[in-house]
Amino acid sequence: MKRQVARIAITGAAGQIAYSLVFRIAQGDLLGPDQPVALHLLDVPAMNKALEGVAMELQDCALPLLKEVRIGSDPNQIFQGVHYALLVGAKSRGPGMERKDLLGDNGKIFVEQGRALNRSASRDVRVLVVGNPCNTNCLIAMHHAPDLPRRQFFAMTRLDQNRAVAQLAMRAQVGVQEVSRVAIWGNHSSTQVPDFLNAHIRGVPVLEAIPDRKWLEGAFIQQVQKRGAEVIAARGKSSAASAAHAIIGTIRSIVTPTASGDWFSLSVASDHNPYGLSEGLVFSFPCRSNGNGDWEIVSHLTIDPFLKEKIRLTQQELMEERDLVSHLLQEV
Ligand code: NAD
Ligand code: LMR
């Protein structure tokens, strides 16, 4: 999908994730060192001055790949002709909250932005929802963009995958590059299911490399499920640089061919999924890309009774979240 100039919208562009993200995109980390980019930066009107500051700093980097920066607070204008839309702008949770507690405030943002994408974005736009709770927000955005294929909408579970890889590598005392086939199933929430059963370390199943099922079923899964809250407790703010890194990893995985035998975690529409899970959700699956921005869910992975029960719980939570926003999912 190489283009003359790739147009990339980033919402919440005056926020902390965006501050770790936009400079990396402008340097070529997202689409490679030969792809010129234009950044379309959206935030609420009150952040306009701060957005001007971000635009100034981008200019002051004098980056050869950066051809244009647009800023504004009208999604219809900012999404005009974009090829990628990274929907970051939303409130963050505070200590003691679950991400779904944000649905009341954040859900409606994705009604407006889904409609604006439907009207203004390039017809092949790829949309990645990061603002929490990202799976259900993505469901809302996709619902309000009926003219865009649902396959082009994603929610981010890559940060969870990266967290799981880091924990497995530490436990096995290997480099992170030795860990492969790590999938997150379900929701980006404390019910998510980091899959150790199908993952590999140095090409062998994790259960052979780390023969400690008690740790894998207990502390490992909980550590990944609760890592976002742990970062909030330590920093007083939610993860930002690691989230920006995961955004870059997600898009790169979608636009480059997946290595043979490997996969990555991506939350996609659960329509016609090969595991018989409930349709009409945005659910994280192990996915593979053909390198042209198209993807498929990896089928035939082993789902043992332990994994099956965990997946049932995260599916249940996603159905509950969908019920909570049923008023935002009426006919369009
Ligand atoms: P932040 O508060 O630093 O920045 C958010 C920005 O979004 C603010 O500048 C705000 O003005 C803007 N915003 C709010 N409503 C908007 C709207 N309607 N249109 C455009 N911009 C809008 O927050 P942050 O740390 O950058 O986090 C942003 C979101 O990402 C939060 O919901 C957070 O929970 C989520 N998050 C998700 C993941 C993930 O893995 N999926 C990881 C980290 C953070
Ligand atoms: C994360 O996983 O770090 C983000 O979703 C922020 C949060 O609220 O935990």
Coordinates of C-alpha atoms and ligand atoms in Angstrom, one line a residue:
M1 CA 0.0 0.0 0.0
K2 CA 2.8 2.4 -0.9
R3 CA 1.4 5.9 -1.8
Q4 CA 2.6 9.3 -2.9
V5 CA 1.7 10.7 0.6
A6 CA 0.0 8.5 3.2
R7 CA -2.5 10.6 5.2
I8 CA -2.7 9.6 8.9
A9 CA -5.3 11.0 11.3
I10 CA -4.5 10.9 15.0
T11 CA -7.1 11.9 17.5
G12 CA -6.4 13.0 21.0
A13 CA -3.4 14.6 19.3
A14 CA -2.6 16.9 22.2
G15 CA -2.6 14.0 24.6
Q16 CA 0.2 12.0 26.1
I17 CA 0.1 8.9 23.8
A18 CA 0.0 11.2 20.7
Y19 CA 3.1 13.0 22.0
S20 CA 5.0 9.6 22.0
L21 CA 3.5 8.7 18.6
V22 CA 3.5 11.6 16.1
F23 CA 7.2 12.1 16.0
R24 CA 7.9 8.4 15.4
I25 CA 5.3 8.3 12.6
A26 CA 6.9 11.4 11.0
Q27 CA 10.3 9.7 11.2
G28 CA 9.0 6.7 9.2
D29 CA 8.6 4.2 12.1
L30 CA 5.0 3.4 11.0
L31 CA 5.1 3.0 7.3
G32 CA 8.8 2.8 6.6
P33 CA 11.7 5.1 5.6
D34 CA 10.5 5.6 2.0
Q35 CA 6.9 6.6 2.6
P36 CA 6.1 10.3 2.8
V37 CA 3.4 11.1 5.3
A38 CA 0.9 13.9 6.1
L39 CA -0.4 14.1 9.7
H40 CA -4.0 15.1 10.4
L41 CA -4.2 16.0 14.1
L42 CA -7.6 16.2 15.9
D43 CA -8.3 17.3 19.4
V44 CA -11.2 19.1 21.2
P45 CA -11.4 22.9 20.6
A46 CA -10.0 23.6 24.1
M47 CA -6.7 21.9 23.1
N48 CA -6.2 24.0 20.0
K49 CA -3.3 26.0 21.4
A50 CA -1.6 22.8 22.5
L51 CA -2.1 21.3 19.1
E52 CA -0.4 24.3 17.5
G53 CA 2.5 23.6 19.8
V54 CA 2.7 20.0 18.6
A55 CA 2.6 21.2 15.0
M56 CA 5.4 23.7 15.7
E57 CA 7.6 21.0 17.2
L58 CA 7.0 18.7 14.3
Q59 CA 8.1 21.5 12.0
D60 CA 11.1 22.1 14.1
C61 CA 12.3 18.5 13.7
A62 CA 12.7 19.2 9.9
L63 CA 11.9 15.6 9.0
P64 CA 12.2 14.8 5.3
L65 CA 9.2 12.3 5.2
L66 CA 6.7 14.8 6.8
K67 CA 5.0 16.6 4.0
E68 CA 2.1 18.3 5.7
V69 CA 0.5 18.8 9.2
R70 CA -3.1 19.7 9.6
I71 CA -4.7 20.5 12.9
G72 CA -8.3 21.0 14.0
S73 CA -11.3 20.0 16.0
D74 CA -13.8 19.0 13.3
P75 CA -13.5 15.3 12.5
N76 CA -15.2 15.8 9.1
Q77 CA -12.4 18.1 8.1
I78 CA -9.5 16.3 9.7
F79 CA -10.6 12.8 8.4
Q80 CA -10.8 14.1 4.8
G81 CA -9.0 11.6 2.6
V82 CA -7.1 9.8 5.4
H83 CA -5.7 6.3 4.8
Y84 CA -5.2 5.5 8.5
A85 CA -7.2 6.8 11.4
L86 CA -5.6 6.2 14.9
L87 CA -8.5 6.9 17.3
V88 CA -6.7 7.7 20.5
G89 CA -8.6 10.7 21.8
A90 CA -10.7 9.7 24.8
K91 CA -10.7 9.9 28.6
S92 CA -8.4 7.6 30.6
R93 CA -9.4 5.7 33.7
G94 CA -8.2 6.6 37.1
P95 CA -7.1 4.3 40.0
G96 CA -9.8 1.7 41.0
M97 CA -11.7 2.0 37.7
E98 CA -12.2 -0.6 35.0
R99 CA -11.9 0.5 31.4
K100 CA -15.6 -0.1 30.8
D101 CA -16.5 2.5 33.4
L102 CA -15.4 5.0 30.7
L103 CA -18.1 3.9 28.3
G104 CA -20.6 6.6 29.4
D105 CA -18.1 9.4 28.6
N106 CA -16.2 7.9 25.7
G107 CA -18.7 5.9 23.8
K108 CA -20.4 8.9 22.2
I109 CA -17.1 10.2 20.8
F110 CA -17.0 7.1 18.5
V111 CA -20.5 7.8 17.2
E112 CA -19.4 11.2 15.9
Q113 CA -16.0 9.9 14.6
G114 CA -17.5 6.8 12.9
R115 CA -19.9 9.1 11.0
A116 CA -17.1 11.5 10.1
L117 CA -14.9 8.6 8.8
N118 CA -17.9 7.3 6.8
R119 CA -18.3 10.7 5.1
S120 CA -14.7 11.9 4.7
A121 CA -12.0 9.2 4.9
S122 CA -10.4 7.4 2.0
R123 CA -12.6 4.3 1.2
D124 CA -9.6 2.0 2.0
V125 CA -9.0 3.7 5.4
R126 CA -7.7 1.4 8.2
V127 CA -9.1 2.5 11.6
L128 CA -7.4 1.5 14.8
V129 CA -9.3 2.3 18.0
V130 CA -7.1 2.9 21.1
G131 CA -9.3 5.1 23.3
N132 CA -10.9 2.9 26.0
P133 CA -12.7 0.7 26.3
C134 CA -11.3 0.2 22.8
N135 CA -13.2 -2.9 21.7
T136 CA -16.6 -1.6 22.3
N137 CA -15.7 1.9 21.1
C138 CA -14.5 0.3 17.9
L139 CA -17.9 -1.5 17.6
I140 CA -19.6 1.9 17.9
A141 CA -17.4 3.5 15.3
M142 CA -17.8 0.7 12.8
H143 CA -21.6 0.7 13.3
H144 CA -21.7 4.4 12.4
A145 CA -19.6 4.0 9.3
P146 CA -21.8 1.6 7.3
D147 CA -20.2 2.5 4.0
L148 CA -16.8 1.3 5.1
P149 CA -16.0 -2.4 5.3
R150 CA -16.0 -3.7 8.9
R151 CA -12.8 -5.6 8.1
Q152 CA -11.0 -2.2 8.1
F153 CA -11.8 -1.5 11.8
F154 CA -9.5 -2.7 14.6
A155 CA -9.1 -2.3 18.4
M156 CA -5.7 -2.5 20.0
T157 CA -4.7 -5.5 22.0
R158 CA -1.0 -5.3 20.9
L159 CA 0.1 -3.7 24.1
D160 CA -1.3 -6.8 26.0
Q161 CA 0.6 -9.1 23.6
N162 CA 3.8 -7.2 24.1
R163 CA 3.3 -7.4 27.9
A164 CA 2.8 -11.1 27.7
V165 CA 5.9 -11.6 25.5
A166 CA 8.0 -9.6 28.0
Q167 CA 6.7 -11.7 31.0
L168 CA 7.3 -15.0 29.2
A169 CA 10.8 -14.0 28.1
M170 CA 11.7 -12.9 31.6
R171 CA 10.5 -16.1 33.2
A172 CA 12.3 -18.3 30.6
Q173 CA 15.4 -16.1 30.7
V174 CA 15.5 -15.6 27.0
G175 CA 15.4 -12.6 24.7
V176 CA 11.9 -11.3 23.7
Q177 CA 12.7 -12.2 20.1
E178 CA 12.6 -15.9 21.1
V179 CA 8.9 -15.7 22.0
S180 CA 6.4 -16.2 19.2
R181 CA 2.8 -17.1 18.6
V182 CA 1.5 -15.1 21.5
A183 CA -2.2 -14.2 21.2
I184 CA -4.6 -12.3 23.4
W185 CA -8.2 -13.5 23.2
G186 CA -11.2 -11.2 23.8
N187 CA -11.4 -7.8 25.4
H188 CA -8.7 -5.3 26.2
S189 CA -9.7 -5.5 29.9
S190 CA -9.0 -7.4 33.0
T191 CA -10.9 -10.4 31.5
Q192 CA -8.5 -10.7 28.5
V193 CA -7.0 -14.1 27.9
P194 CA -3.2 -14.2 27.2
D195 CA -2.8 -17.5 25.5
F196 CA 0.3 -19.5 26.7
L197 CA -1.0 -22.8 25.4
N198 CA -0.3 -22.0 21.7
A199 CA 2.7 -19.7 22.3
H200 CA 6.2 -20.8 21.6
I201 CA 9.6 -20.1 23.2
R202 CA 12.6 -20.9 21.0
G203 CA 10.3 -22.8 18.7
V204 CA 8.9 -25.2 21.4
P205 CA 5.6 -24.9 23.2
V206 CA 5.7 -22.6 26.3
L207 CA 4.6 -25.4 28.5
E208 CA 7.9 -27.2 27.6
A209 CA 10.0 -24.1 28.0
I210 CA 8.3 -23.1 31.3
P211 CA 6.9 -26.4 32.8
D212 CA 5.0 -24.5 35.5
R213 CA 1.3 -24.6 34.6
K214 CA 0.4 -23.1 38.0
W215 CA 2.4 -20.0 37.2
L216 CA 1.1 -19.7 33.7
E217 CA -2.6 -20.1 34.6
G218 CA -2.3 -17.8 37.6
A219 CA 0.4 -15.2 38.1
F220 CA 1.3 -14.9 34.4
I221 CA -2.3 -14.2 33.2
Q222 CA -3.1 -11.9 36.1
Q223 CA 0.1 -9.9 35.5
V224 CA -0.9 -9.2 31.9
Q225 CA -4.5 -8.6 32.7
K226 CA -3.7 -6.0 35.4
R227 CA -0.6 -4.4 33.9
G228 CA -2.5 -1.3 32.7
A229 CA -3.7 -0.7 36.3
E230 CA -0.2 -1.3 37.7
V231 CA 1.2 1.3 35.4
I232 CA -1.5 3.8 36.4
A233 CA -0.7 3.1 40.1
A234 CA 3.0 3.7 39.6
R235 CA 2.9 6.7 37.2
G236 CA -0.3 8.3 38.2
K237 CA -1.2 8.3 34.5
S238 CA -1.9 5.5 32.1
S239 CA 0.7 4.0 29.8
A240 CA 1.7 6.2 26.9
A241 CA 5.1 5.4 25.3
S242 CA 4.3 1.6 25.4
A243 CA 0.9 2.4 24.0
A244 CA 2.4 4.4 21.2
H245 CA 4.8 1.6 20.5
A246 CA 2.0 -0.9 20.3
I247 CA 0.1 1.3 17.9
I248 CA 3.1 1.3 15.6
G249 CA 3.4 -2.5 16.0
T250 CA -0.2 -3.0 15.2
I251 CA -0.2 -1.1 11.9
R252 CA 3.1 -2.6 10.9
S253 CA 1.7 -6.0 11.4
I254 CA -1.4 -5.2 9.3
V255 CA 0.7 -3.8 6.4
T256 CA 3.5 -6.3 6.3
P257 CA 3.3 -10.1 5.7
T258 CA 3.3 -12.2 8.9
A259 CA 6.2 -14.5 9.2
S260 CA 5.4 -18.1 8.4
G261 CA 3.9 -20.0 11.4
D262 CA 3.5 -16.8 13.5
W263 CA 0.6 -14.5 14.3
F264 CA -0.2 -11.3 16.2
S265 CA -3.1 -10.1 18.3
L266 CA -5.7 -7.8 16.8
S267 CA -9.3 -7.1 17.9
V268 CA -11.5 -7.4 14.8
A269 CA -15.2 -7.9 14.1
S270 CA -16.1 -11.4 15.3
D271 CA -18.3 -12.0 12.2
H272 CA -17.8 -15.6 10.8
N273 CA -15.0 -16.4 13.2
P274 CA -13.6 -19.9 13.0
Y275 CA -14.0 -20.6 16.8
G276 CA -17.8 -20.4 17.0
L277 CA -17.7 -17.3 19.2
S278 CA -20.5 -14.8 19.4
E279 CA -20.8 -12.6 16.3
G280 CA -21.3 -8.9 16.4
L281 CA -18.5 -8.1 18.9
V282 CA -15.0 -6.6 18.4
F283 CA -12.9 -9.5 19.8
S284 CA -9.2 -10.1 19.9
F285 CA -7.9 -13.1 17.9
P286 CA -4.6 -14.4 16.7
C287 CA -4.4 -12.9 13.2
R288 CA -2.1 -13.1 10.1
S289 CA -1.7 -10.5 7.4
N290 CA -0.9 -11.0 3.7
G291 CA 1.0 -7.7 3.7
N292 CA -1.5 -5.7 1.8
G293 CA -3.6 -4.6 4.7
D294 CA -5.8 -7.7 4.6
W295 CA -5.8 -10.2 7.4
E296 CA -7.4 -13.5 8.5
I297 CA -8.0 -15.1 11.9
V298 CA -5.6 -18.0 12.5
S299 CA -7.8 -21.1 12.8
H300 CA -7.4 -24.6 14.3
L301 CA -5.5 -23.5 17.5
T302 CA -5.9 -25.7 20.5
I303 CA -8.5 -24.5 22.9
D304 CA -8.3 -26.6 26.1
P305 CA -11.1 -26.5 28.8
F306 CA -9.1 -23.9 30.8
L307 CA -8.7 -21.6 27.8
K308 CA -12.3 -22.2 26.7
E309 CA -13.7 -21.1 30.1
K310 CA -11.5 -17.9 30.2
I311 CA -12.6 -17.1 26.6
R312 CA -16.3 -17.6 27.6
L313 CA -15.8 -15.0 30.4
T314 CA -14.2 -12.3 28.2
Q315 CA -16.9 -12.9 25.6
Q316 CA -19.5 -12.5 28.2
E317 CA -18.0 -9.2 29.3
L318 CA -18.0 -7.9 25.7
M319 CA -21.6 -8.8 25.3
E320 CA -22.4 -6.9 28.6
E321 CA -20.5 -3.8 27.3
R322 CA -22.4 -4.0 24.0
D323 CA -25.7 -4.0 26.1
L324 CA -24.5 -1.0 28.0
V325 CA -24.2 1.0 24.7
S326 CA -27.2 -0.4 22.9
H327 CA -28.6 3.2 22.7
L328 CA -25.5 4.1 20.6
L329 CA -26.0 1.1 18.3
Q330 CA -29.4 1.9 17.0
E331 CA -30.1 1.9 13.3
V332 CA -28.1 4.5 11.4
Ligands
NAD1 P1 -4.7 12.0 27.4 O1 -5.7 12.4 28.4 O2 -3.3 12.3 27.7 O3 -5.1 12.5 26.0 C1 -6.4 12.3 25.5 C2 -6.6 13.4 24.5 O4 -7.8 13.1 23.8 C3 -6.8 14.8 25.2 O5 -5.9 15.8 24.5 C4 -8.2 15.1 24.9 O6 -8.5 16.5 24.8 C5 -8.5 14.4 23.6 N1 -9.9 14.1 23.3 C6 -10.9 13.9 24.2 N2 -12.1 13.8 23.5 C7 -11.8 14.0 22.2 C8 -12.5 14.0 21.0 N3 -13.8 13.8 21.0 N4 -11.9 14.1 19.8 C9 -10.5 14.3 19.8 N5 -9.8 14.3 20.9 C10 -10.4 14.2 22.1 O7 -4.9 10.4 27.3 P2 -3.9 9.3 26.7 O8 -3.0 8.8 27.7 O9 -3.3 9.8 25.4 O10 -4.9 8.1 26.4 C11 -6.0 8.2 25.5 C12 -6.9 7.0 25.5 O11 -6.1 5.8 25.2 C13 -7.5 6.7 26.9 O12 -8.8 6.3 26.7 C14 -6.7 5.5 27.4 O13 -7.4 4.7 28.3 C15 -6.4 4.8 26.1 N6 -5.4 3.8 26.1 C16 -5.6 2.6 25.4 C17 -4.6 1.6 25.4 C18 -4.8 0.3 24.7 O14 -3.9 -0.6 24.8 N7 -5.9 0.1 23.9 C19 -3.3 1.9 26.0 C20 -3.1 3.1 26.7 C21 -4.2 4.0 26.7
LMR2 C1 -3.4 0.1 29.3 O1 -3.6 -1.1 29.1 O2 -2.3 0.5 29.7 C2 -4.4 1.1 28.9 O3 -5.6 0.5 28.4 C3 -4.7 2.1 30.0 C4 -5.5 1.5 31.1 O4 -6.5 2.1 31.5 O5 -5.1 0.5 31.6

